[in-house]
Each structure stands twice: as structure tokens, then as C-alpha cells.
Amino acid sequence: MALISKHHVWYPYADLNQWDNSTNPVITRGRGFHLIDSKGRQYLDGVASMWCNVWGHGEKEIIRAMKNQINNLQHSSLFSLANKPSIQLSLELIRLSKGMEYVFYSDNGSTAIEVAMKMAIQYYKNRDRPEKRHFVSLQHGYHGDTIGAMSVGYIPRYFSVYRPLLTRVARLPSPSLKLSEPVSNLEEILEETESCLKKISVKTCAIVMESGAQIAGGVRIYPPGYQKKVAELSKKYGVLLILDEIATGFGRLGSMIEYLNQGSIPDIVCFGKSLTAGYTPLAVTLTNPEIYRSFLDKKAKLYHGHTFCGHPIGCATAIANLKLYRKKNLLRDISLKSGYIRKRLCEFQNSAAVSNVRHKGMLAGLDISRRGVDAIRKGTGGPVDSFIFRIALNSGVYLRPLGNTIVVIPPLAIDTKNLEYLLSVIGVIIEKVERLL
Ligand SMILES: Cc1ncc(COP(=O)(O)O)c(C=O)c1O
């Protein structure tokens, strides 16, 4: 019988028929950059536990801050009350995020996006433009699994079944930068973006897009200048810009705040994942004084609030985490490791098993070639992602591919030895596919 029925846990994004009691590990501990299962086997975390882990496990300064907070105040809501960690963290976030002045707290990235969408619609209502209530987003964009987030981040293979729940959103093409090729259709994409905004800006409140790169939609890195241009177009046509830095902010692409790196100040920005190094759930939606002022002017309330908004333990964790970024100069360390990752990826891009490689900072995506995909299916009778997952697991690495794309998203502070091992296992996977060709 499958583990699912034994545990009574319904696992996210799981093929219930593929779940295997004997081989899907039960994780009981974390040590450094490894997850350790109930049988004592250890797995290097190649996807930073769904893209959020920063320091690995057992980071003492963060644990100390969490313990201190637990000893003082375990929970207090933000409904008619404030708490110190949420105030302190908002000051820190505002200091980092140029153009932003106010922080709205939630507990996961999807709801941070819902908050952003509600702010944008209500902003135009506050400014007596209620007809501006539609959204524009990008093809291949992903923003989470709640209803609004699925509407703007519509990935058909995940969400087509939920379509009756979703609102209609105009979708623009998005560019993708390969390792050693310039983007040839950037001009076309920008022209289409402009002509769409020109046509529908009267009814559009905001454009929603990931900042710097799209990850869940297939690891698509924006070429230089693209996001800046979209920001300029959003200003030109009077449409708010909502940037999603939930997966790409705080170092993943090599910058602390990716929109600053891209020269594109948004009206609203969302952060999550690495914000707490993965130690507690927390997400934030930041906005500028103009949007906040529209609520003041109209005496309007934002009807959004969660039980765990501004959770003191989450906020104390994030404060300690951000302090460590500075203390350990994490961004410098990332820039060195990013160079190493790129060098290793160049070795893989000529393999017949690989059709396309993308990389930025601590993020990489490698597509298995058409021939490779056919060979895996023929040779194993199973899906490509399970094939990759199993080889990695047998080599002591936790990897979760996106369909036919191997995604490399290690904990940001991973040490060189473990990073080398992770990339060597990617090499092993590629060799195994080559042997099937
Ligand atoms: C870009 C982006 N936005 C939003 C989300 C949703 O975040 P969460 O899973 O915390 O709801 C994710 C999650 O992977 C993401 O990658």
C-alpha cells in the first residue's frame, strides 16, 4: 500500500500512483545542507526545500532569535494591535527596497500576491477609476496556487482543471535568455507588450510579473533591459507594476533586491521564501506611498487579514536572517559560486541529452533534449521527472525537476564541496540519459 494511505497525508503536486512507500524518504532531521531520513540516509538539498533555504539547517543565530522570540511572545495578531518584530522587520525591508514605504504581512507567497492584486484594484477604485480592474501578466509566469495567483500565473498543465474559478487575464509573451545565445525576439516581445498595453490600459489596473526570471514556468531568465522597459511601459500607459520577487529576491539571482538590479521600481513588490531562510512561513507585500495614500484619502480599508499576519516568530526569524546576510557577506559569496556554476554548466550544454541551458546567480535550468526525453520514456516506461528524481535520490541528492527541465536551486549559502557534488550528480544524470540515446 502506498505511503499516502498509511500516513493520511495528501502530498502537494504528487502523482498519487507514483508515490512509493519504500523509496519516498520520510525526513526526520536536517544537518547543514542535508536532509536526513528515518533510515539515516542523507540527501543534499538541491532545491533549497522548494527554493527557500538559505543557510542549510541548524543556523545558530537564527535559532537563537527564534527561541528568544518564543520565550517572549509566541503569537499576537496585527488586528488592532502592533508587535515589535513586525515593526522592526518592516523598517528593515523598507530600507532595502527603494521606492517602497509600507509592508503588508501574510504567511505564504500566494497570499502575498492576492494582497497585491487587491491593493491594485482598490487603488483605482480609491482614485475613482473602478473600470481599471483587469490584470495583465506574462506567459510562463507563476505566482502561486490560490485563485487570484493562479489567474495571473496561469500554467495550463497545472491549472486548466481550475479554470472555472479563475478570472480572465491578458497574457504577454516573455523572453528567455539562454547560456550562450542572445535573445533574438526581444524587440518583437516589447512591441507586442506595448501594443497590448496601449489597447487595454483603460481597463487594466496592473501588470503582474516575476522579477528577473520565471522559475516554475520553466526557468526562463530575462535578458538585460527587458524588465526595465516593461516598467517604463507600465508608467507610460498608467498601469501599476506588481513584481513578484518571492522566489527571485534575496540573493537567488545574485542581487538582494532584483528590481533594483533590473532598474525597474515597481508600485508593489512581493517577497517570501528566503525571507526567513525557510525556517518559518512568512511573506510580505510592499507598496509605495501613492497607493497607501489613496486608501487614506478615501478612508478605505484593505479587507484582507490573516490570523498569522506579522507573526512575531516569523518576523524575528527574518530579522535575524537579514542580519546574517550582511554579517556573512552572502551576496559576495553568491557571486563567486555563480561563476563556478556557470563554468560547470558550459560543460553540459554540448551534450546530446541537453537542449538548452539557462543560468543566473544560484538558479539554473537544463532541458532534456527531445531525443533524451524519448529515450527515457522508451527505456524506462516512466516520466522524465521521476527518472531524474530517482537518479538524484540514489546519489544522495534531493532534486525536483519541472517536467523535462532539471532545476538547480541550492541553498544560497551552500559550501563549495557540496555545490561541486550537486553539479557532479547533474553530470551523472546527463550521462545516464546519453547512454539511453
Ligand atoms: C514566483 C513565485 N511566486 C509565488 C509563489 C507562491 O509562493 P508560496 O508557495 O509560498 O505560496 C511561488 C512559489 O513557488 C513562486 O515561485
PDB file of C-alpha atoms in Angstrom, residues 58-258:
ATOM      1  CA  GLY A  58      20.884  24.426  12.310  1.00  0.00           C
ATOM      2  CA  GLU A  59      21.987  28.038  11.771  1.00  0.00           C
ATOM      3  CA  LYS A  60      22.603  29.023  15.382  1.00  0.00           C
ATOM      4  CA  GLU A  61      21.974  32.775  15.187  1.00  0.00           C
ATOM      5  CA  ILE A  62      18.570  32.313  13.606  1.00  0.00           C
ATOM      6  CA  ILE A  63      17.601  29.569  16.033  1.00  0.00           C
ATOM      7  CA  ARG A  64      18.665  31.785  18.946  1.00  0.00           C
ATOM      8  CA  ALA A  65      16.489  34.641  17.654  1.00  0.00           C
ATOM      9  CA  MET A  66      13.554  32.255  17.234  1.00  0.00           C
ATOM     10  CA  LYS A  67      13.992  30.896  20.761  1.00  0.00           C
ATOM     11  CA  ASN A  68      14.195  34.407  22.240  1.00  0.00           C
ATOM     12  CA  GLN A  69      11.012  35.329  20.463  1.00  0.00           C
ATOM     13  CA  ILE A  70       9.235  32.155  21.560  1.00  0.00           C
ATOM     14  CA  ASN A  71      10.204  32.905  25.161  1.00  0.00           C
ATOM     15  CA  ASN A  72       8.760  36.453  24.950  1.00  0.00           C
ATOM     16  CA  LEU A  73       5.734  36.339  22.679  1.00  0.00           C
ATOM     17  CA  GLN A  74       4.625  33.309  20.690  1.00  0.00           C
ATOM     18  CA  HIS A  75       1.818  34.989  18.802  1.00  0.00           C
ATOM     19  CA  SER A  76      -0.166  38.176  18.713  1.00  0.00           C
ATOM     20  CA  SER A  77      -2.225  39.298  15.729  1.00  0.00           C
ATOM     21  CA  LEU A  78      -1.997  42.577  13.809  1.00  0.00           C
ATOM     22  CA  PHE A  79      -5.754  43.203  14.218  1.00  0.00           C
ATOM     23  CA  SER A  80      -5.865  46.474  16.190  1.00  0.00           C
ATOM     24  CA  LEU A  81      -2.511  45.604  17.773  1.00  0.00           C
ATOM     25  CA  ALA A  82       1.096  46.014  16.722  1.00  0.00           C
ATOM     26  CA  ASN A  83       4.108  43.933  17.659  1.00  0.00           C
ATOM     27  CA  LYS A  84       7.764  44.872  17.809  1.00  0.00           C
ATOM     28  CA  PRO A  85       9.288  42.294  15.423  1.00  0.00           C
ATOM     29  CA  SER A  86       6.843  43.219  12.641  1.00  0.00           C
ATOM     30  CA  ILE A  87       7.644  46.926  13.054  1.00  0.00           C
ATOM     31  CA  GLN A  88      11.378  46.275  13.131  1.00  0.00           C
ATOM     32  CA  LEU A  89      11.253  43.999  10.082  1.00  0.00           C
ATOM     33  CA  SER A  90       9.162  46.468   8.080  1.00  0.00           C
ATOM     34  CA  LEU A  91      11.794  49.166   8.730  1.00  0.00           C
ATOM     35  CA  GLU A  92      14.500  46.811   7.512  1.00  0.00           C
ATOM     36  CA  LEU A  93      12.537  45.857   4.379  1.00  0.00           C
ATOM     37  CA  ILE A  94      11.789  49.479   3.544  1.00  0.00           C
ATOM     38  CA  ARG A  95      15.470  50.314   3.947  1.00  0.00           C
ATOM     39  CA  LEU A  96      16.351  47.640   1.391  1.00  0.00           C
ATOM     40  CA  SER A  97      13.501  48.226  -1.060  1.00  0.00           C
ATOM     41  CA  LYS A  98      13.881  51.614  -2.699  1.00  0.00           C
ATOM     42  CA  GLY A  99      10.543  53.268  -3.524  1.00  0.00           C
ATOM     43  CA  MET A 100       8.559  51.125  -1.076  1.00  0.00           C
ATOM     44  CA  GLU A 101       7.201  52.549   2.187  1.00  0.00           C
ATOM     45  CA  TYR A 102       4.597  50.159   3.603  1.00  0.00           C
ATOM     46  CA  VAL A 103       4.634  46.448   4.384  1.00  0.00           C
ATOM     47  CA  PHE A 104       1.615  44.144   4.467  1.00  0.00           C
ATOM     48  CA  TYR A 105       2.277  40.768   6.118  1.00  0.00           C
ATOM     49  CA  SER A 106       1.000  37.352   5.172  1.00  0.00           C
ATOM     50  CA  ASP A 107       2.235  33.815   5.593  1.00  0.00           C
ATOM     51  CA  ASN A 108       2.886  32.486   2.089  1.00  0.00           C
ATOM     52  CA  GLY A 109       3.800  33.793  -1.328  1.00  0.00           C
ATOM     53  CA  SER A 110       0.450  33.071  -2.961  1.00  0.00           C
ATOM     54  CA  THR A 111      -1.429  35.217  -0.480  1.00  0.00           C
ATOM     55  CA  ALA A 112       1.157  37.984  -0.808  1.00  0.00           C
ATOM     56  CA  ILE A 113       0.155  38.052  -4.494  1.00  0.00           C
ATOM     57  CA  GLU A 114      -3.566  38.066  -3.620  1.00  0.00           C
ATOM     58  CA  VAL A 115      -2.892  41.088  -1.391  1.00  0.00           C
ATOM     59  CA  ALA A 116      -1.032  42.846  -4.212  1.00  0.00           C
ATOM     60  CA  MET A 117      -3.943  42.241  -6.606  1.00  0.00           C
ATOM     61  CA  LYS A 118      -6.496  43.526  -4.089  1.00  0.00           C
ATOM     62  CA  MET A 119      -4.370  46.628  -3.431  1.00  0.00           C
ATOM     63  CA  ALA A 120      -4.142  47.344  -7.165  1.00  0.00           C
ATOM     64  CA  ILE A 121      -7.872  47.025  -7.861  1.00  0.00           C
ATOM     65  CA  GLN A 122      -8.780  49.079  -4.817  1.00  0.00           C
ATOM     66  CA  TYR A 123      -6.196  51.722  -5.611  1.00  0.00           C
ATOM     67  CA  TYR A 124      -8.008  52.602  -8.831  1.00  0.00           C
ATOM     68  CA  LYS A 125     -11.379  52.428  -7.076  1.00  0.00           C
ATOM     69  CA  ASN A 126      -9.998  54.848  -4.499  1.00  0.00           C
ATOM     70  CA  ARG A 127      -8.926  57.124  -7.342  1.00  0.00           C
ATOM     71  CA  ASP A 128     -12.422  56.916  -8.925  1.00  0.00           C
ATOM     72  CA  ARG A 129     -11.292  54.711 -11.792  1.00  0.00           C
ATOM     73  CA  PRO A 130     -13.178  51.481 -10.934  1.00  0.00           C
ATOM     74  CA  GLU A 131     -13.151  50.385 -14.585  1.00  0.00           C
ATOM     75  CA  LYS A 132      -9.413  49.706 -14.210  1.00  0.00           C
ATOM     76  CA  ARG A 133      -9.875  46.258 -12.644  1.00  0.00           C
ATOM     77  CA  HIS A 134      -8.255  43.804 -15.048  1.00  0.00           C
ATOM     78  CA  PHE A 135      -4.765  42.325 -14.924  1.00  0.00           C
ATOM     79  CA  VAL A 136      -2.088  41.640 -17.481  1.00  0.00           C
ATOM     80  CA  SER A 137       0.564  39.012 -16.837  1.00  0.00           C
ATOM     81  CA  LEU A 138       3.219  37.022 -18.681  1.00  0.00           C
ATOM     82  CA  GLN A 139       3.058  33.691 -20.412  1.00  0.00           C
ATOM     83  CA  HIS A 140       5.015  31.093 -18.386  1.00  0.00           C
ATOM     84  CA  GLY A 141       4.542  33.216 -15.256  1.00  0.00           C
ATOM     85  CA  TYR A 142       3.747  31.509 -11.952  1.00  0.00           C
ATOM     86  CA  HIS A 143       2.543  33.303  -8.825  1.00  0.00           C
ATOM     87  CA  GLY A 144       1.153  30.614  -6.530  1.00  0.00           C
ATOM     88  CA  ASP A 145      -1.804  28.294  -6.117  1.00  0.00           C
ATOM     89  CA  THR A 146      -4.605  30.476  -4.732  1.00  0.00           C
ATOM     90  CA  ILE A 147      -7.362  31.687  -7.069  1.00  0.00           C
ATOM     91  CA  GLY A 148      -6.039  35.157  -7.926  1.00  0.00           C
ATOM     92  CA  ALA A 149      -2.469  33.885  -8.126  1.00  0.00           C
ATOM     93  CA  MET A 150      -3.494  31.079 -10.497  1.00  0.00           C
ATOM     94  CA  SER A 151      -5.366  33.608 -12.647  1.00  0.00           C
ATOM     95  CA  VAL A 152      -2.295  35.774 -13.206  1.00  0.00           C
ATOM     96  CA  GLY A 153       0.171  32.883 -13.181  1.00  0.00           C
ATOM     97  CA  TYR A 154      -1.747  30.510 -15.365  1.00  0.00           C
ATOM     98  CA  ILE A 155       0.250  27.397 -16.235  1.00  0.00           C
ATOM     99  CA  PRO A 156      -2.148  25.200 -18.236  1.00  0.00           C
ATOM    100  CA  ARG A 157      -0.615  21.861 -17.267  1.00  0.00           C
ATOM    101  CA  TYR A 158      -1.188  22.664 -13.601  1.00  0.00           C
ATOM    102  CA  PHE A 159      -4.302  24.767 -13.563  1.00  0.00           C
ATOM    103  CA  SER A 160      -6.564  24.032 -16.556  1.00  0.00           C
ATOM    104  CA  VAL A 161      -8.880  21.980 -14.320  1.00  0.00           C
ATOM    105  CA  TYR A 162      -9.476  25.012 -12.071  1.00  0.00           C
ATOM    106  CA  ARG A 163     -10.262  27.336 -14.952  1.00  0.00           C
ATOM    107  CA  PRO A 164     -13.899  27.838 -13.908  1.00  0.00           C
ATOM    108  CA  LEU A 165     -12.606  29.526 -10.747  1.00  0.00           C
ATOM    109  CA  LEU A 166     -10.235  31.927 -12.494  1.00  0.00           C
ATOM    110  CA  THR A 167     -10.599  35.450 -13.846  1.00  0.00           C
ATOM    111  CA  ARG A 168      -9.610  36.288 -17.411  1.00  0.00           C
ATOM    112  CA  VAL A 169      -6.169  37.854 -17.677  1.00  0.00           C
ATOM    113  CA  ALA A 170      -4.420  39.131 -20.815  1.00  0.00           C
ATOM    114  CA  ARG A 171      -1.105  37.389 -21.232  1.00  0.00           C
ATOM    115  CA  LEU A 172       2.024  38.837 -22.832  1.00  0.00           C
ATOM    116  CA  PRO A 173       4.928  36.861 -24.280  1.00  0.00           C
ATOM    117  CA  SER A 174       8.067  36.646 -22.137  1.00  0.00           C
ATOM    118  CA  PRO A 175      11.687  36.347 -23.276  1.00  0.00           C
ATOM    119  CA  SER A 176      14.144  33.690 -22.123  1.00  0.00           C
ATOM    120  CA  LEU A 177      17.916  34.108 -22.135  1.00  0.00           C
ATOM    121  CA  LYS A 178      19.998  31.023 -22.915  1.00  0.00           C
ATOM    122  CA  LEU A 179      23.520  30.438 -21.610  1.00  0.00           C
ATOM    123  CA  SER A 180      25.373  31.423 -24.737  1.00  0.00           C
ATOM    124  CA  GLU A 181      22.853  32.959 -27.123  1.00  0.00           C
ATOM    125  CA  PRO A 182      21.363  36.443 -27.219  1.00  0.00           C
ATOM    126  CA  VAL A 183      17.554  36.743 -27.233  1.00  0.00           C
ATOM    127  CA  SER A 184      16.581  37.286 -30.865  1.00  0.00           C
ATOM    128  CA  ASN A 185      12.916  38.186 -30.381  1.00  0.00           C
ATOM    129  CA  LEU A 186      13.225  40.808 -27.619  1.00  0.00           C
ATOM    130  CA  GLU A 187      12.161  43.710 -29.868  1.00  0.00           C
ATOM    131  CA  GLU A 188       9.088  41.799 -31.028  1.00  0.00           C
ATOM    132  CA  ILE A 189       8.126  40.915 -27.464  1.00  0.00           C
ATOM    133  CA  LEU A 190       8.427  44.530 -26.353  1.00  0.00           C
ATOM    134  CA  GLU A 191       6.412  45.736 -29.335  1.00  0.00           C
ATOM    135  CA  GLU A 192       3.653  43.268 -28.507  1.00  0.00           C
ATOM    136  CA  THR A 193       3.799  44.332 -24.846  1.00  0.00           C
ATOM    137  CA  GLU A 194       3.413  47.981 -25.810  1.00  0.00           C
ATOM    138  CA  SER A 195       0.612  47.422 -28.293  1.00  0.00           C
ATOM    139  CA  CYS A 196      -1.316  45.313 -25.759  1.00  0.00           C
ATOM    140  CA  LEU A 197      -0.921  47.908 -23.002  1.00  0.00           C
ATOM    141  CA  LYS A 198      -1.946  50.678 -25.408  1.00  0.00           C
ATOM    142  CA  LYS A 199      -5.124  48.771 -26.250  1.00  0.00           C
ATOM    143  CA  ILE A 200      -6.254  47.673 -22.806  1.00  0.00           C
ATOM    144  CA  SER A 201      -4.712  50.100 -20.323  1.00  0.00           C
ATOM    145  CA  VAL A 202      -8.034  51.885 -19.758  1.00  0.00           C
ATOM    146  CA  LYS A 203      -9.418  48.747 -18.170  1.00  0.00           C
ATOM    147  CA  THR A 204      -6.195  47.427 -16.665  1.00  0.00           C
ATOM    148  CA  CYS A 205      -5.066  48.100 -13.115  1.00  0.00           C
ATOM    149  CA  ALA A 206      -1.751  46.229 -13.116  1.00  0.00           C
ATOM    150  CA  ILE A 207       0.766  44.099 -14.870  1.00  0.00           C
ATOM    151  CA  VAL A 208       1.973  41.225 -12.705  1.00  0.00           C
ATOM    152  CA  MET A 209       5.292  39.519 -13.403  1.00  0.00           C
ATOM    153  CA  GLU A 210       8.125  37.697 -11.703  1.00  0.00           C
ATOM    154  CA  SER A 211      11.179  39.853 -11.176  1.00  0.00           C
ATOM    155  CA  GLY A 212      14.338  38.848 -13.045  1.00  0.00           C
ATOM    156  CA  ALA A 213      13.309  35.341 -14.051  1.00  0.00           C
ATOM    157  CA  GLN A 214      10.384  32.963 -14.247  1.00  0.00           C
ATOM    158  CA  ILE A 215      11.147  29.772 -12.388  1.00  0.00           C
ATOM    159  CA  ALA A 216       8.114  27.468 -12.169  1.00  0.00           C
ATOM    160  CA  GLY A 217       7.228  28.255 -15.804  1.00  0.00           C
ATOM    161  CA  GLY A 218      10.468  26.553 -16.905  1.00  0.00           C
ATOM    162  CA  VAL A 219      13.449  28.592 -15.586  1.00  0.00           C
ATOM    163  CA  ARG A 220      13.308  31.499 -18.012  1.00  0.00           C
ATOM    164  CA  ILE A 221      15.833  34.280 -17.382  1.00  0.00           C
ATOM    165  CA  TYR A 222      15.000  37.775 -18.617  1.00  0.00           C
ATOM    166  CA  PRO A 223      17.586  39.401 -20.893  1.00  0.00           C
ATOM    167  CA  PRO A 224      19.178  42.671 -19.710  1.00  0.00           C
ATOM    168  CA  GLY A 225      16.946  45.697 -20.243  1.00  0.00           C
ATOM    169  CA  TYR A 226      13.669  43.787 -20.641  1.00  0.00           C
ATOM    170  CA  GLN A 227      12.181  44.348 -17.171  1.00  0.00           C
ATOM    171  CA  LYS A 228      13.291  47.996 -17.166  1.00  0.00           C
ATOM    172  CA  LYS A 229      11.467  48.546 -20.429  1.00  0.00           C
ATOM    173  CA  VAL A 230       8.289  46.887 -19.118  1.00  0.00           C
ATOM    174  CA  ALA A 231       8.471  49.165 -16.050  1.00  0.00           C
ATOM    175  CA  GLU A 232       8.741  52.184 -18.356  1.00  0.00           C
ATOM    176  CA  LEU A 233       5.784  50.986 -20.436  1.00  0.00           C
ATOM    177  CA  SER A 234       3.654  50.436 -17.346  1.00  0.00           C
ATOM    178  CA  LYS A 235       4.310  54.065 -16.346  1.00  0.00           C
ATOM    179  CA  LYS A 236       3.676  55.342 -19.873  1.00  0.00           C
ATOM    180  CA  TYR A 237       0.269  53.640 -20.063  1.00  0.00           C
ATOM    181  CA  GLY A 238      -0.816  54.281 -16.471  1.00  0.00           C
ATOM    182  CA  VAL A 239      -0.815  50.674 -15.288  1.00  0.00           C
ATOM    183  CA  LEU A 240       0.638  49.612 -11.938  1.00  0.00           C
ATOM    184  CA  LEU A 241       3.613  47.273 -11.928  1.00  0.00           C
ATOM    185  CA  ILE A 242       3.412  44.367  -9.469  1.00  0.00           C
ATOM    186  CA  LEU A 243       6.683  42.486  -9.203  1.00  0.00           C
ATOM    187  CA  ASP A 244       6.878  39.024  -7.705  1.00  0.00           C
ATOM    188  CA  GLU A 245      10.271  38.514  -6.025  1.00  0.00           C
ATOM    189  CA  ILE A 246       9.026  35.641  -3.902  1.00  0.00           C
ATOM    190  CA  ALA A 247      11.425  33.176  -5.498  1.00  0.00           C
ATOM    191  CA  THR A 248      13.953  35.526  -7.092  1.00  0.00           C
ATOM    192  CA  GLY A 249      14.612  38.114  -4.356  1.00  0.00           C
ATOM    193  CA  PHE A 250      17.152  37.991  -1.514  1.00  0.00           C
ATOM    194  CA  GLY A 251      20.067  36.552  -3.438  1.00  0.00           C
ATOM    195  CA  ARG A 252      18.665  33.846  -5.686  1.00  0.00           C
ATOM    196  CA  LEU A 253      19.654  35.757  -8.850  1.00  0.00           C
ATOM    197  CA  GLY A 254      22.750  37.261  -7.263  1.00  0.00           C
ATOM    198  CA  SER A 255      21.159  40.508  -6.078  1.00  0.00           C
ATOM    199  CA  MET A 256      19.495  41.362  -2.781  1.00  0.00           C
ATOM    200  CA  ILE A 257      16.566  43.169  -4.396  1.00  0.00           C
ATOM    201  CA  GLU A 258      16.280  42.095  -8.012  1.00  0.00           C
TER     202      GLU A 258
END
